[in-house]
Amino acid sequence: MGRLDGITVTATDQLSVVFAALADPTRRAILDRLAEGPATVSEIAEPFAMTLPAVSKHLKVLERAGLISRGRQAQWRPCRLEAEPLRPAAGWMSHYQVFWGQRRKLTP
Amino acid sequence: MGRLDGITVTATDQLSVVFAALADPTRRAILDRLAEGPATVSEIAEPFAMTLPAVSKHLKVLERAGLISRGRQAQWRPCRLEAEPLRPAAGWMSHYQVFWGQRRKLTP
DNA sequence: TGGTTAATTAACTGACCGGTAAATTACGGT
DNA sequence: ACCGTAATTTACCGGTCAGTTAATTAACCA
């Protein structure tokens, strides 16, 4: 994502990573689940019609975005929500608050 | 995105489309630009180190997300911000506010 | 009519994404 | 030591994405 000086640069910017992580219904559902408390990978995977490795990949995306953290208890890897990265994302959006609610007044 | 009954379904859900549109720094910069008023495609493209067709594609992504609309004046196609789709996205995020602090930044 | 400017479309490329199946790692219980 | 369970890694597939160049459409103007 993004191109500078002819060299493609893989988006390292945090906002892009966070929004990209949120751009998938499965991952949002995982965050919703974790909002109710920590859970193991199998517990997280249970409601979804996909294999465990697929869920594992989603968790990796969320982890790289800083939206979850993982501990270790025996062979279980409990995941917990880390909402802090949502703050700058919501902050970016908040600048647009003035535009939603009513139609813009402008002279085209 | 998402799988139902063995058939992969390309994410039609609005939240995913909006977050995906925001997951690119160029597109966010375009929205930032449009927050200051409507602009033509060439005006929008000017600050970016990429070709006009590339910008045109970004605009199409934003348009499909409902985040911009386009008019027509002669050969110019003025774009304007349409912030309404940001509301449900911000609304989804707002549920997590409690996890990153008690301060309220977004209206529900 | 033809020419100029604005913007999109078409065709192509390389990288990434979401998913799978199969193999592998890591730990606990007996 | 072995087996079972939890989870990740590897290798692969088809589709999408961000960008390019070249061709095309659309409108104005002389």
mmCIF file of C-alpha atoms (C1' of nucleotides) in Angstrom:
data_model
loop_
_atom_site.group_PDB
_atom_site.id
_atom_site.type_symbol
_atom_site.label_atom_id
_atom_site.label_comp_id
_atom_site.label_asym_id
_atom_site.label_seq_id
_atom_site.Cartn_x
_atom_site.Cartn_y
_atom_site.Cartn_z
ATOM 1 C CA MET A 1 0.000 0.000 0.000
ATOM 2 C CA GLY A 2 1.430 3.325 -0.985
ATOM 3 C CA ARG A 3 4.173 3.967 -3.446
ATOM 4 C CA LEU A 4 7.211 6.145 -2.978
ATOM 5 C CA ASP A 5 10.004 6.726 -5.414
ATOM 6 C CA GLY A 6 9.049 3.757 -7.561
ATOM 7 C CA ILE A 7 9.404 1.312 -4.697
ATOM 8 C CA THR A 8 6.297 -0.307 -3.364
ATOM 9 C CA VAL A 9 6.139 0.110 0.381
ATOM 10 C CA THR A 10 4.115 -2.402 2.359
ATOM 11 C CA ALA A 11 1.867 -0.354 4.579
ATOM 12 C CA THR A 12 3.528 -0.049 7.935
ATOM 13 C CA ASP A 13 1.341 2.813 9.012
ATOM 14 C CA GLN A 14 -0.685 1.880 12.022
ATOM 15 C CA LEU A 15 -3.978 3.379 10.911
ATOM 16 C CA SER A 16 -3.984 1.318 7.720
ATOM 17 C CA VAL A 17 -3.156 -1.872 9.582
ATOM 18 C CA VAL A 18 -5.935 -1.310 12.098
ATOM 19 C CA PHE A 19 -8.581 -0.417 9.518
ATOM 20 C CA ALA A 20 -7.541 -3.396 7.395
ATOM 21 C CA ALA A 21 -7.916 -5.662 10.422
ATOM 22 C CA LEU A 22 -11.439 -4.329 10.958
ATOM 23 C CA ALA A 23 -12.393 -4.790 7.304
ATOM 24 C CA ASP A 24 -13.407 -8.412 7.814
ATOM 25 C CA PRO A 25 -16.626 -9.562 9.502
ATOM 26 C CA THR A 26 -14.956 -12.603 11.033
ATOM 27 C CA ARG A 27 -12.317 -10.465 12.720
ATOM 28 C CA ARG A 28 -14.887 -7.973 13.982
ATOM 29 C CA ALA A 29 -16.895 -10.859 15.393
ATOM 30 C CA ILE A 30 -13.774 -12.130 17.134
ATOM 31 C CA LEU A 31 -13.261 -8.733 18.739
ATOM 32 C CA ASP A 32 -16.908 -8.686 19.770
ATOM 33 C CA ARG A 33 -16.417 -12.060 21.391
ATOM 34 C CA LEU A 34 -13.280 -10.931 23.201
ATOM 35 C CA ALA A 35 -15.054 -7.858 24.495
ATOM 36 C CA GLU A 36 -16.867 -10.270 26.806
ATOM 37 C CA GLY A 37 -13.638 -11.691 28.160
ATOM 38 C CA PRO A 38 -10.563 -13.692 27.165
ATOM 39 C CA ALA A 39 -10.964 -16.922 25.222
ATOM 40 C CA THR A 40 -8.863 -19.709 23.768
ATOM 41 C CA VAL A 41 -8.436 -20.163 20.038
ATOM 42 C CA SER A 42 -10.823 -23.116 19.961
ATOM 43 C CA GLU A 43 -13.438 -21.201 21.881
ATOM 44 C CA ILE A 44 -13.082 -18.312 19.480
ATOM 45 C CA ALA A 45 -13.269 -20.606 16.463
ATOM 46 C CA GLU A 46 -16.345 -22.506 17.628
ATOM 47 C CA PRO A 47 -19.084 -20.289 16.132
ATOM 48 C CA PHE A 48 -17.413 -20.002 12.735
ATOM 49 C CA ALA A 49 -17.796 -22.296 9.742
ATOM 50 C CA MET A 50 -14.093 -22.398 9.012
ATOM 51 C CA THR A 51 -11.075 -24.403 9.999
ATOM 52 C CA LEU A 52 -8.845 -23.672 12.964
ATOM 53 C CA PRO A 53 -5.900 -22.535 10.832
ATOM 54 C CA ALA A 54 -8.132 -19.940 9.191
ATOM 55 C CA VAL A 55 -9.059 -18.564 12.608
ATOM 56 C CA SER A 56 -5.403 -18.692 13.597
ATOM 57 C CA LYS A 57 -4.585 -16.466 10.639
ATOM 58 C CA HIS A 58 -7.271 -13.982 11.592
ATOM 59 C CA LEU A 59 -5.846 -13.871 15.093
ATOM 60 C CA LYS A 60 -2.413 -13.161 13.693
ATOM 61 C CA VAL A 61 -3.793 -10.231 11.721
ATOM 62 C CA LEU A 62 -5.462 -8.885 14.854
ATOM 63 C CA GLU A 63 -2.305 -9.400 16.871
ATOM 64 C CA ARG A 64 -0.160 -7.574 14.310
ATOM 65 C CA ALA A 65 -2.633 -4.708 14.498
ATOM 66 C CA GLY A 66 -2.171 -4.708 18.267
ATOM 67 C CA LEU A 67 -5.871 -5.426 18.787
ATOM 68 C CA ILE A 68 -5.340 -8.621 20.755
ATOM 69 C CA SER A 69 -2.628 -10.139 22.924
ATOM 70 C CA ARG A 70 -2.034 -13.774 23.708
ATOM 71 C CA GLY A 71 -0.854 -15.541 26.806
ATOM 72 C CA ARG A 72 0.036 -19.136 27.363
ATOM 73 C CA GLN A 73 -1.502 -21.560 29.820
ATOM 74 C CA ALA A 74 -0.416 -25.115 29.146
ATOM 75 C CA GLN A 75 -1.391 -25.869 25.557
ATOM 76 C CA TRP A 76 -3.996 -23.128 25.462
ATOM 77 C CA ARG A 77 -3.290 -19.675 24.104
ATOM 78 C CA PRO A 78 -5.814 -17.371 25.732
ATOM 79 C CA CYS A 79 -6.487 -14.238 23.696
ATOM 80 C CA ARG A 80 -7.552 -10.957 25.147
ATOM 81 C CA LEU A 81 -8.802 -7.748 23.652
ATOM 82 C CA GLU A 82 -6.390 -4.816 23.386
ATOM 83 C CA ALA A 83 -8.535 -1.886 22.338
ATOM 84 C CA GLU A 84 -5.911 0.849 22.516
ATOM 85 C CA PRO A 85 -5.133 0.877 18.745
ATOM 86 C CA LEU A 86 -8.799 1.661 18.119
ATOM 87 C CA ARG A 87 -8.332 5.040 19.734
ATOM 88 C CA PRO A 88 -6.339 6.701 16.936
ATOM 89 C CA ALA A 89 -8.636 5.086 14.362
ATOM 90 C CA ALA A 90 -11.694 6.504 16.090
ATOM 91 C CA GLY A 91 -9.828 9.774 16.466
ATOM 92 C CA TRP A 92 -9.270 9.996 12.741
ATOM 93 C CA MET A 93 -12.947 9.321 12.113
ATOM 94 C CA SER A 94 -14.062 11.859 14.676
ATOM 95 C CA HIS A 95 -12.875 14.677 12.409
ATOM 96 C CA TYR A 96 -15.705 13.749 10.081
ATOM 97 C CA GLN A 97 -18.396 13.854 12.706
ATOM 98 C CA VAL A 98 -19.334 17.357 11.611
ATOM 99 C CA PHE A 99 -20.188 16.005 8.151
ATOM 100 C CA TRP A 100 -22.506 13.221 9.110
ATOM 101 C CA GLY A 101 -25.957 13.950 10.430
ATOM 102 C CA GLN A 102 -26.772 16.595 7.880
ATOM 103 C CA ARG A 103 -25.961 17.096 4.254
ATOM 104 C CA ARG A 104 -23.007 19.327 3.548
ATOM 105 C CA LYS A 105 -23.611 22.901 2.659
ATOM 106 C CA LEU A 106 -21.327 23.789 -0.172
ATOM 107 C CA THR A 107 -21.352 25.554 -3.499
ATOM 108 C CA PRO A 108 -20.364 23.154 -6.271
ATOM 109 C CA MET B 1 -14.798 -12.463 2.616
ATOM 110 C CA GLY B 2 -16.899 -14.768 4.700
ATOM 111 C CA ARG B 3 -17.936 -18.257 3.790
ATOM 112 C CA LEU B 4 -21.417 -19.668 3.778
ATOM 113 C CA ASP B 5 -22.411 -23.168 2.847
ATOM 114 C CA GLY B 6 -19.142 -23.833 1.048
ATOM 115 C CA ILE B 7 -19.552 -20.858 -1.263
ATOM 116 C CA THR B 8 -17.222 -17.926 -0.815
ATOM 117 C CA VAL B 9 -19.204 -14.717 -0.618
ATOM 118 C CA THR B 10 -17.507 -11.472 -1.581
ATOM 119 C CA ALA B 11 -18.090 -9.102 1.292
ATOM 120 C CA THR B 12 -21.124 -7.045 0.544
ATOM 121 C CA ASP B 13 -21.524 -5.959 4.132
ATOM 122 C CA GLN B 14 -21.273 -2.238 4.421
ATOM 123 C CA LEU B 15 -19.023 -2.095 7.457
ATOM 124 C CA SER B 16 -16.368 -4.210 5.752
ATOM 125 C CA VAL B 17 -16.514 -2.128 2.591
ATOM 126 C CA VAL B 18 -16.122 1.110 4.541
ATOM 127 C CA PHE B 19 -13.263 -0.117 6.736
ATOM 128 C CA ALA B 20 -11.519 -1.547 3.672
ATOM 129 C CA ALA B 21 -11.843 1.817 1.937
ATOM 130 C CA LEU B 22 -10.221 3.505 4.949
ATOM 131 C CA ALA B 23 -7.386 0.970 5.092
ATOM 132 C CA ASP B 24 -5.290 2.906 2.591
ATOM 133 C CA PRO B 25 -3.387 6.107 3.325
ATOM 134 C CA THR B 26 -4.006 7.509 -0.147
ATOM 135 C CA ARG B 27 -7.753 7.122 0.227
ATOM 136 C CA ARG B 28 -7.738 8.649 3.703
ATOM 137 C CA ALA B 29 -5.743 11.575 2.335
ATOM 138 C CA ILE B 30 -8.318 11.985 -0.419
ATOM 139 C CA LEU B 31 -11.091 12.148 2.159
ATOM 140 C CA ASP B 32 -9.067 14.662 4.149
ATOM 141 C CA ARG B 33 -8.751 16.756 1.026
ATOM 142 C CA LEU B 34 -12.465 16.542 0.283
ATOM 143 C CA ALA B 35 -13.304 17.589 3.828
ATOM 144 C CA GLU B 36 -12.137 21.027 2.739
ATOM 145 C CA GLY B 37 -14.502 21.112 -0.204
ATOM 146 C CA PRO B 38 -15.227 19.441 -3.543
ATOM 147 C CA ALA B 39 -12.449 18.903 -6.038
ATOM 148 C CA THR B 40 -11.907 17.523 -9.514
ATOM 149 C CA VAL B 41 -10.017 14.295 -10.112
ATOM 150 C CA SER B 42 -6.924 16.156 -11.318
ATOM 151 C CA GLU B 43 -6.950 18.425 -8.290
ATOM 152 C CA ILE B 44 -7.245 15.401 -6.030
ATOM 153 C CA ALA B 45 -4.455 13.592 -7.857
ATOM 154 C CA GLU B 46 -2.030 16.504 -7.813
ATOM 155 C CA PRO B 47 -0.280 15.865 -4.445
ATOM 156 C CA PHE B 48 0.213 12.150 -5.075
ATOM 157 C CA ALA B 49 3.131 10.429 -6.756
ATOM 158 C CA MET B 50 0.928 8.177 -8.850
ATOM 159 C CA THR B 51 -0.825 8.233 -12.173
ATOM 160 C CA LEU B 52 -4.331 9.516 -12.782
ATOM 161 C CA PRO B 53 -5.789 6.038 -13.413
ATOM 162 C CA ALA B 54 -4.522 4.944 -10.007
ATOM 163 C CA VAL B 55 -6.323 7.843 -8.352
ATOM 164 C CA SER B 56 -9.392 7.092 -10.442
ATOM 165 C CA LYS B 57 -9.417 3.583 -9.002
ATOM 166 C CA HIS B 58 -9.142 4.876 -5.454
ATOM 167 C CA LEU B 59 -12.083 7.166 -6.136
ATOM 168 C CA LYS B 60 -14.087 4.220 -7.381
ATOM 169 C CA VAL B 61 -13.394 2.343 -4.151
ATOM 170 C CA LEU B 62 -14.488 5.365 -2.132
ATOM 171 C CA GLU B 63 -17.580 5.785 -4.280
ATOM 172 C CA ARG B 64 -18.583 2.138 -3.877
ATOM 173 C CA ALA B 65 -18.223 2.596 -0.131
ATOM 174 C CA GLY B 66 -20.558 5.569 -0.387
ATOM 175 C CA LEU B 67 -17.888 7.892 0.970
ATOM 176 C CA ILE B 68 -17.851 10.226 -2.020
ATOM 177 C CA SER B 69 -20.251 11.239 -4.766
ATOM 178 C CA ARG B 70 -19.451 12.690 -8.135
ATOM 179 C CA GLY B 71 -21.110 15.301 -10.266
ATOM 180 C CA ARG B 72 -20.433 16.395 -13.806
ATOM 181 C CA GLN B 73 -19.551 19.829 -15.059
ATOM 182 C CA ALA B 74 -18.391 19.755 -18.667
ATOM 183 C CA GLN B 75 -15.389 17.458 -18.749
ATOM 184 C CA TRP B 76 -14.764 17.796 -15.039
ATOM 185 C CA ARG B 77 -16.107 15.346 -12.517
ATOM 186 C CA PRO B 78 -16.179 17.132 -9.178
ATOM 187 C CA CYS B 79 -16.048 14.818 -6.158
ATOM 188 C CA ARG B 80 -17.582 15.601 -2.829
ATOM 189 C CA LEU B 81 -17.348 13.987 0.551
ATOM 190 C CA GLU B 82 -20.257 11.844 1.742
ATOM 191 C CA ALA B 83 -19.512 11.100 5.365
ATOM 192 C CA GLU B 84 -22.713 9.258 6.243
ATOM 193 C CA PRO B 85 -21.249 5.734 5.911
ATOM 194 C CA LEU B 86 -18.682 6.650 8.543
ATOM 195 C CA ARG B 87 -21.414 6.838 11.120
ATOM 196 C CA PRO B 88 -22.071 3.084 11.483
ATOM 197 C CA ALA B 89 -18.328 2.437 11.370
ATOM 198 C CA ALA B 90 -17.742 4.895 14.200
ATOM 199 C CA GLY B 91 -20.751 3.430 15.955
ATOM 200 C CA TRP B 92 -19.237 -0.026 15.862
ATOM 201 C CA MET B 93 -15.988 1.308 17.265
ATOM 202 C CA SER B 94 -17.719 3.255 19.980
ATOM 203 C CA HIS B 95 -18.636 0.026 21.750
ATOM 204 C CA TYR B 96 -14.955 -0.388 22.504
ATOM 205 C CA GLN B 97 -14.493 3.049 23.981
ATOM 206 C CA VAL B 98 -14.971 1.619 27.432
ATOM 207 C CA PHE B 99 -11.840 -0.481 26.884
ATOM 208 C CA TRP B 100 -9.549 2.364 25.957
ATOM 209 C CA GLY B 101 -10.677 4.819 28.585
ATOM 210 C CA GLN B 102 -13.727 6.608 29.879
ATOM 211 C CA ARG B 103 -13.509 9.675 27.686
ATOM 212 C CA ARG B 104 -16.230 9.926 25.080
ATOM 213 C CA LYS B 105 -15.060 11.060 21.679
ATOM 214 C CA LEU B 106 -17.738 9.905 19.282
ATOM 215 C CA THR B 107 -21.477 10.365 19.248
ATOM 216 C CA PRO B 108 -23.452 7.099 19.003
ATOM 217 C "C1'" DT C 1 -14.357 19.532 -38.500
ATOM 218 C "C1'" DG C 2 -10.530 18.707 -35.868
ATOM 219 C "C1'" DG C 3 -7.800 19.514 -31.615
ATOM 220 C "C1'" DT C 4 -7.142 19.855 -26.606
ATOM 221 C "C1'" DT C 5 -8.114 18.593 -21.983
ATOM 222 C "C1'" DA C 6 -10.390 15.563 -18.303
ATOM 223 C "C1'" DA C 7 -11.195 11.276 -16.907
ATOM 224 C "C1'" DT C 8 -12.218 6.367 -17.393
ATOM 225 C "C1'" DT C 9 -11.458 1.717 -19.282
ATOM 226 C "C1'" DA C 10 -8.646 -2.171 -20.685
ATOM 227 C "C1'" DA C 11 -5.023 -5.231 -20.167
ATOM 228 C "C1'" DC C 12 -1.353 -6.579 -17.546
ATOM 229 C "C1'" DT C 13 1.771 -7.446 -13.320
ATOM 230 C "C1'" DG C 14 3.260 -8.659 -8.723
ATOM 231 C "C1'" DA C 15 1.820 -8.859 -4.055
ATOM 232 C "C1'" DC C 16 -1.436 -9.940 -0.658
ATOM 233 C "C1'" DC C 17 -5.778 -12.273 1.289
ATOM 234 C "C1'" DG C 18 -8.868 -15.766 2.909
ATOM 235 C "C1'" DG C 19 -9.401 -20.206 2.746
ATOM 236 C "C1'" DT C 20 -8.006 -25.387 2.677
ATOM 237 C "C1'" DA C 21 -5.394 -29.932 3.954
ATOM 238 C "C1'" DA C 22 -1.588 -31.891 5.936
ATOM 239 C "C1'" DA C 23 2.374 -31.789 8.812
ATOM 240 C "C1'" DT C 24 4.530 -30.004 13.022
ATOM 241 C "C1'" DT C 25 5.165 -28.079 17.543
ATOM 242 C "C1'" DA C 26 4.018 -27.899 22.387
ATOM 243 C "C1'" DC C 27 2.100 -29.326 26.433
ATOM 244 C "C1'" DG C 28 -0.417 -32.568 29.957
ATOM 245 C "C1'" DG C 29 -1.999 -36.937 31.637
ATOM 246 C "C1'" DT C 30 -1.430 -41.699 32.424
ATOM 247 C "C1'" DA D 1 7.704 -43.286 27.059
ATOM 248 C "C1'" DC D 2 3.451 -42.691 24.741
ATOM 249 C "C1'" DC D 3 -0.946 -40.739 23.429
ATOM 250 C "C1'" DG D 4 -4.318 -37.053 23.040
ATOM 251 C "C1'" DT D 5 -5.384 -32.263 22.638
ATOM 252 C "C1'" DA D 6 -4.351 -27.249 21.326
ATOM 253 C "C1'" DA D 7 -2.542 -24.482 18.180
ATOM 254 C "C1'" DT D 8 0.692 -23.055 14.590
ATOM 255 C "C1'" DT D 9 3.258 -23.670 10.313
ATOM 256 C "C1'" DT D 10 3.757 -24.990 5.607
ATOM 257 C "C1'" DA D 11 2.361 -25.328 0.980
ATOM 258 C "C1'" DC D 12 -0.890 -24.454 -2.082
ATOM 259 C "C1'" DC D 13 -5.102 -22.181 -4.638
ATOM 260 C "C1'" DG D 14 -8.142 -18.651 -6.643
ATOM 261 C "C1'" DG D 15 -9.498 -14.001 -6.138
ATOM 262 C "C1'" DT D 16 -8.689 -9.307 -5.204
ATOM 263 C "C1'" DC D 17 -5.687 -5.121 -4.879
ATOM 264 C "C1'" DA D 18 -2.638 -1.284 -6.061
ATOM 265 C "C1'" DG D 19 -0.135 0.178 -9.448
ATOM 266 C "C1'" DT D 20 1.477 0.703 -14.466
ATOM 267 C "C1'" DT D 21 0.957 1.965 -19.774
ATOM 268 C "C1'" DA D 22 -1.874 2.513 -23.627
ATOM 269 C "C1'" DA D 23 -6.257 3.220 -25.646
ATOM 270 C "C1'" DT D 24 -10.816 5.245 -25.295
ATOM 271 C "C1'" DT D 25 -14.700 8.236 -24.100
ATOM 272 C "C1'" DA D 26 -16.564 12.801 -23.249
ATOM 273 C "C1'" DA D 27 -16.883 17.508 -23.374
ATOM 274 C "C1'" DC D 28 -15.325 22.120 -24.810
ATOM 275 C "C1'" DC D 29 -13.307 25.425 -28.274
ATOM 276 C "C1'" DA D 30 -11.486 27.458 -32.524
#
